[in-house]
Coordinates of C-alpha atoms in Angstrom, one line a residue:
M1 CA -164.0 43.0 -3.1
P2 CA -167.3 41.7 -4.0
L3 CA -167.8 38.4 -5.6
T4 CA -170.3 38.8 -8.7
F5 CA -171.6 36.1 -9.8
S6 CA -173.7 38.1 -12.9
G7 CA -172.4 37.0 -16.7
M8 CA -171.5 33.5 -15.4
H9 CA -170.6 31.5 -17.8
H10 CA -174.0 28.6 -18.7
E11 CA -172.0 25.7 -19.3
S12 CA -169.4 26.4 -16.4
P13 CA -168.9 24.2 -14.0
L14 CA -170.0 26.0 -10.7
N15 CA -173.0 26.5 -11.8
A16 CA -174.2 22.7 -10.6
L17 CA -172.1 22.2 -7.5
P18 CA -171.2 18.7 -6.3
D19 CA -173.5 17.5 -3.0
G20 CA -171.2 17.8 0.4
L21 CA -169.8 20.7 0.2
P22 CA -168.9 22.8 3.4
P23 CA -170.8 26.0 3.2
G24 CA -168.2 28.4 0.5
R25 CA -168.4 30.8 -2.1
L26 CA -167.3 31.8 -5.5
V27 CA -164.7 33.7 -6.0
T28 CA -163.8 36.9 -9.0
P29 CA -161.4 37.3 -10.2
E30 CA -159.4 41.2 -9.5
R31 CA -158.0 41.6 -13.4
G32 CA -158.8 38.7 -15.7
S33 CA -162.4 37.7 -15.9
D34 CA -165.3 39.3 -14.6
S35 CA -166.6 35.7 -13.7
P36 CA -166.5 34.0 -10.8
V37 CA -162.9 31.5 -11.7
M38 CA -163.5 29.1 -8.5
W39 CA -165.5 27.3 -5.5
V40 CA -163.7 28.4 -1.7
S41 CA -164.6 26.9 1.8
D42 CA -166.0 30.6 3.2
Q43 CA -163.4 28.5 6.5
R44 CA -160.5 26.0 6.9
L45 CA -161.2 21.9 7.2
P46 CA -160.2 20.0 9.3
D47 CA -161.5 17.2 6.9
A48 CA -160.2 18.3 4.3
G49 CA -157.6 15.8 2.9
R50 CA -161.2 13.8 2.6
H51 CA -163.2 16.0 1.0
W52 CA -160.2 17.0 -1.2
R53 CA -160.2 12.9 -2.0
R54 CA -163.8 12.8 -3.0
L55 CA -164.1 15.7 -5.1
F56 CA -160.3 14.5 -7.2
E57 CA -162.6 10.8 -7.8
L58 CA -164.5 12.8 -8.6
R59 CA -163.4 15.7 -11.6
D60 CA -164.2 14.4 -14.8
K61 CA -167.8 13.6 -13.2
T62 CA -167.9 17.1 -12.0
G63 CA -165.0 19.0 -14.4
L64 CA -164.1 21.2 -11.1
Y65 CA -160.9 20.5 -10.0
P66 CA -159.7 19.8 -5.9
L67 CA -156.8 22.1 -4.5
L68 CA -156.1 21.8 -0.3
L69 CA -155.6 26.3 0.0
D70 CA -153.2 27.9 1.9
E71 CA -153.4 31.8 3.1
L72 CA -150.9 34.1 3.4
R73 CA -152.3 34.0 7.3
D74 CA -154.3 32.2 9.0
D75 CA -157.5 33.2 8.8
S76 CA -156.7 36.2 6.6
G77 CA -158.9 34.6 3.2
R78 CA -155.5 35.8 0.7
P79 CA -155.8 35.5 -1.1
W80 CA -158.6 33.7 -2.3
H81 CA -161.5 35.2 -0.1
D82 CA -160.6 38.5 -1.7
G83 CA -160.8 38.1 -5.0
E84 CA -156.8 39.1 -5.2
L85 CA -156.5 36.8 -8.5
N86 CA -155.1 37.2 -12.5
A87 CA -156.9 34.7 -14.1
A88 CA -155.7 34.3 -17.9
P89 CA -157.4 31.3 -20.4
I90 CA -156.1 28.5 -21.2
G91 CA -155.0 29.4 -24.3
A92 CA -152.3 30.9 -22.5
I93 CA -150.3 28.2 -21.1
D94 CA -151.4 25.9 -25.0
A95 CA -148.8 28.4 -26.5
L96 CA -146.6 27.7 -24.8
T97 CA -143.9 24.7 -24.1
A98 CA -141.8 23.5 -20.4
E99 CA -138.3 23.3 -21.9
N100 CA -138.4 27.2 -23.8
V101 CA -140.3 28.3 -20.6
L102 CA -137.5 26.6 -17.8
V103 CA -134.7 27.9 -21.2
G104 CA -136.8 31.2 -20.4
F105 CA -136.4 31.3 -16.6
W106 CA -132.2 29.5 -16.7
T107 CA -130.2 31.4 -15.5
D108 CA -126.2 30.0 -17.1
G109 CA -123.8 30.3 -13.9
P110 CA -122.5 28.0 -11.3
L111 CA -124.8 25.3 -12.8
G112 CA -124.2 25.8 -16.5
P113 CA -126.4 26.2 -19.4
W114 CA -129.6 24.9 -19.8
P115 CA -128.9 20.6 -19.6
G116 CA -132.1 20.3 -21.2
L117 CA -135.8 18.5 -19.9
A118 CA -134.3 15.6 -18.0
P119 CA -135.8 11.8 -18.6
P120 CA -138.8 10.8 -17.6
G121 CA -138.9 9.4 -13.6
V122 CA -140.1 5.5 -13.2
P123 CA -143.5 4.2 -12.8
G124 CA -144.9 3.5 -9.2
R125 CA -147.6 3.7 -7.4
D126 CA -150.7 5.2 -9.7
P127 CA -150.4 8.4 -10.1
D128 CA -154.4 9.7 -8.9
T129 CA -153.8 7.4 -5.7
A130 CA -150.6 9.5 -4.2
A131 CA -152.3 12.4 -5.0
A132 CA -154.7 11.2 -2.8
L133 CA -152.1 9.5 -0.3
L134 CA -150.7 12.9 -0.5
A135 CA -153.9 14.7 0.2
E136 CA -155.0 13.0 3.1
S137 CA -151.5 12.7 4.7
L138 CA -151.8 17.2 4.9
G139 CA -155.6 17.2 5.8
A140 CA -155.2 14.6 8.5
A141 CA -151.2 17.1 9.4
R142 CA -153.0 20.4 10.0
P143 CA -156.8 22.2 8.5
W144 CA -157.0 23.8 5.4
L145 CA -159.2 25.1 2.6
L146 CA -160.6 23.9 0.1
G147 CA -161.3 25.1 -3.5
L148 CA -162.4 24.3 -5.7
V149 CA -161.6 24.9 -10.3
P150 CA -163.0 24.1 -13.5
A151 CA -160.4 22.8 -14.9
T152 CA -159.5 19.3 -16.5
R153 CA -155.8 18.7 -14.8
G154 CA -154.2 20.1 -11.8
A155 CA -152.3 22.4 -13.5
D156 CA -154.5 25.1 -15.9
T157 CA -155.9 25.3 -11.9
L158 CA -153.3 27.6 -11.9
T159 CA -153.4 30.3 -14.7
L160 CA -157.0 29.8 -14.8
C161 CA -157.8 30.5 -11.0
G162 CA -155.6 33.1 -10.8
W163 CA -152.9 32.4 -9.3
T164 CA -150.4 35.0 -8.7
G165 CA -148.0 33.5 -6.1
P166 CA -144.7 32.8 -8.4
L167 CA -144.5 36.8 -9.3
N168 CA -141.9 37.3 -7.8
H169 CA -140.4 34.9 -9.9
T170 CA -142.7 35.2 -13.5
N171 CA -146.1 37.4 -13.4
E172 CA -146.9 35.0 -16.1
T173 CA -148.5 31.6 -14.7
E174 CA -149.4 30.0 -17.5
K175 CA -145.1 29.9 -17.8
I176 CA -146.5 28.2 -14.0
S177 CA -148.8 25.7 -15.6
A178 CA -146.4 25.4 -18.4
V179 CA -144.4 23.2 -16.9
V180 CA -146.8 21.5 -14.0
R181 CA -148.2 19.8 -16.8
S182 CA -144.8 18.4 -18.4
W183 CA -144.2 17.6 -15.4
E184 CA -148.0 15.3 -15.2
E185 CA -146.8 13.5 -18.2
R186 CA -142.7 13.1 -17.3
F187 CA -143.5 12.3 -14.3
G188 CA -146.9 11.0 -12.8
A189 CA -147.6 14.6 -11.1
R190 CA -150.4 16.3 -9.2
V191 CA -151.5 19.1 -7.8
V192 CA -152.4 18.5 -4.7
T193 CA -151.5 23.0 -2.6
V194 CA -152.3 26.1 -4.0
G195 CA -151.2 28.1 -0.9
Y196 CA -150.6 32.8 -1.1
S197 CA -147.2 31.7 -3.2
T198 CA -146.5 27.7 -2.4
L199 CA -147.2 24.2 -4.5
E200 CA -146.7 21.3 -3.4
L201 CA -147.2 18.0 -6.0
S202 CA -147.5 14.7 -5.2
V203 CA -145.3 12.9 -7.4
A204 CA -145.9 9.2 -8.4
A205 CA -143.2 8.1 -11.1
L206 CA -139.8 8.9 -9.8
P207 CA -136.0 9.8 -9.9
T208 CA -133.7 6.5 -8.5
T209 CA -130.3 8.1 -9.2
L210 CA -128.6 10.9 -8.0
E211 CA -127.1 11.6 -12.1
H212 CA -131.1 11.9 -12.3
A213 CA -132.2 13.8 -9.4
R214 CA -129.9 16.4 -10.6
Q215 CA -132.4 16.9 -14.1
V216 CA -135.4 16.4 -12.7
A217 CA -133.4 19.3 -10.2
A218 CA -132.0 22.0 -12.9
E219 CA -135.5 21.9 -13.6
H220 CA -137.2 22.9 -9.8
E221 CA -134.1 25.2 -10.6
A222 CA -135.1 27.3 -13.3
F223 CA -139.1 27.1 -11.9
A224 CA -138.9 27.9 -8.1
P225 CA -135.1 29.4 -7.5
D226 CA -136.1 30.3 -3.9
T227 CA -137.2 26.9 -2.7
I228 CA -133.5 25.9 -4.1
W229 CA -130.8 29.0 -2.6
Q230 CA -133.1 29.9 0.4
G231 CA -134.5 26.3 1.4
C232 CA -130.8 24.5 0.9
G233 CA -128.9 26.4 -0.1
D234 CA -126.6 23.6 -2.3
F235 CA -128.1 22.5 -5.3
E236 CA -125.7 19.1 -5.0
D237 CA -127.6 18.2 -1.5
Y238 CA -131.1 19.8 -3.7
A239 CA -130.4 16.6 -5.9
K240 CA -129.9 14.3 -3.5
A241 CA -133.4 15.1 -1.4
L242 CA -135.3 14.4 -4.6
V243 CA -134.0 10.5 -5.4
G244 CA -137.4 8.5 -4.5
S245 CA -139.0 11.4 -3.7
D246 CA -142.5 11.8 -4.8
D247 CA -144.0 14.9 -3.0
W248 CA -142.7 18.0 -4.4
S249 CA -143.3 21.4 -2.6
F250 CA -141.7 24.6 -3.7
W251 CA -142.1 28.1 -2.6
W252 CA -141.3 31.8 -4.1
D253 CA -139.6 34.6 -1.7

């Protein structure tokens, strides 16, 4: 789909991109907006983690939140370069609460009735420091596309850019954003990477006991059940792995 620049709001932070960016492009989504909703680098970058950290530190000044982006297949560009996105306004997130979303996703089964939201994690590292360390580690492991979305918090980028990764679970990405907002507040979570159908968060306030981890795992089961049941395949094993974990990864089939 050709990119459309006409009609971009003059106040958009995308009109004043920060210096030092690699070659990239503004992307207009297929649905939800006739104006660009994000900037994306043209190529995967071997130093994407370094770029991410610098842009993350500048986000309050620029109004742009950085993302390490993955594609459906290496160098396919999907969904980012071709605008395979469905943007929604921030009000769609504001209208939701994490608990209502998770209750709607929850199905009574072997885990029983909805157990309620987990209490906040135990504060540890500064959340922004934890995010920067994860981004640098991931960026050192392999190249990533780099993205910038006009947003003040990572949770909102998912909806504002029109990401449709959880489509087989929900086609309303604002529900995913509402839950991630709550995790930002309760667990010091920060959005670091977004793939075609994957999401990775840094976590700074961790569950430190198995019982607390079970409560968190229940939220994860409602949020992205494929992560558990097509991953390790066992709820108890998944919960044990959450104890002290500062990196939450999700995927949707």
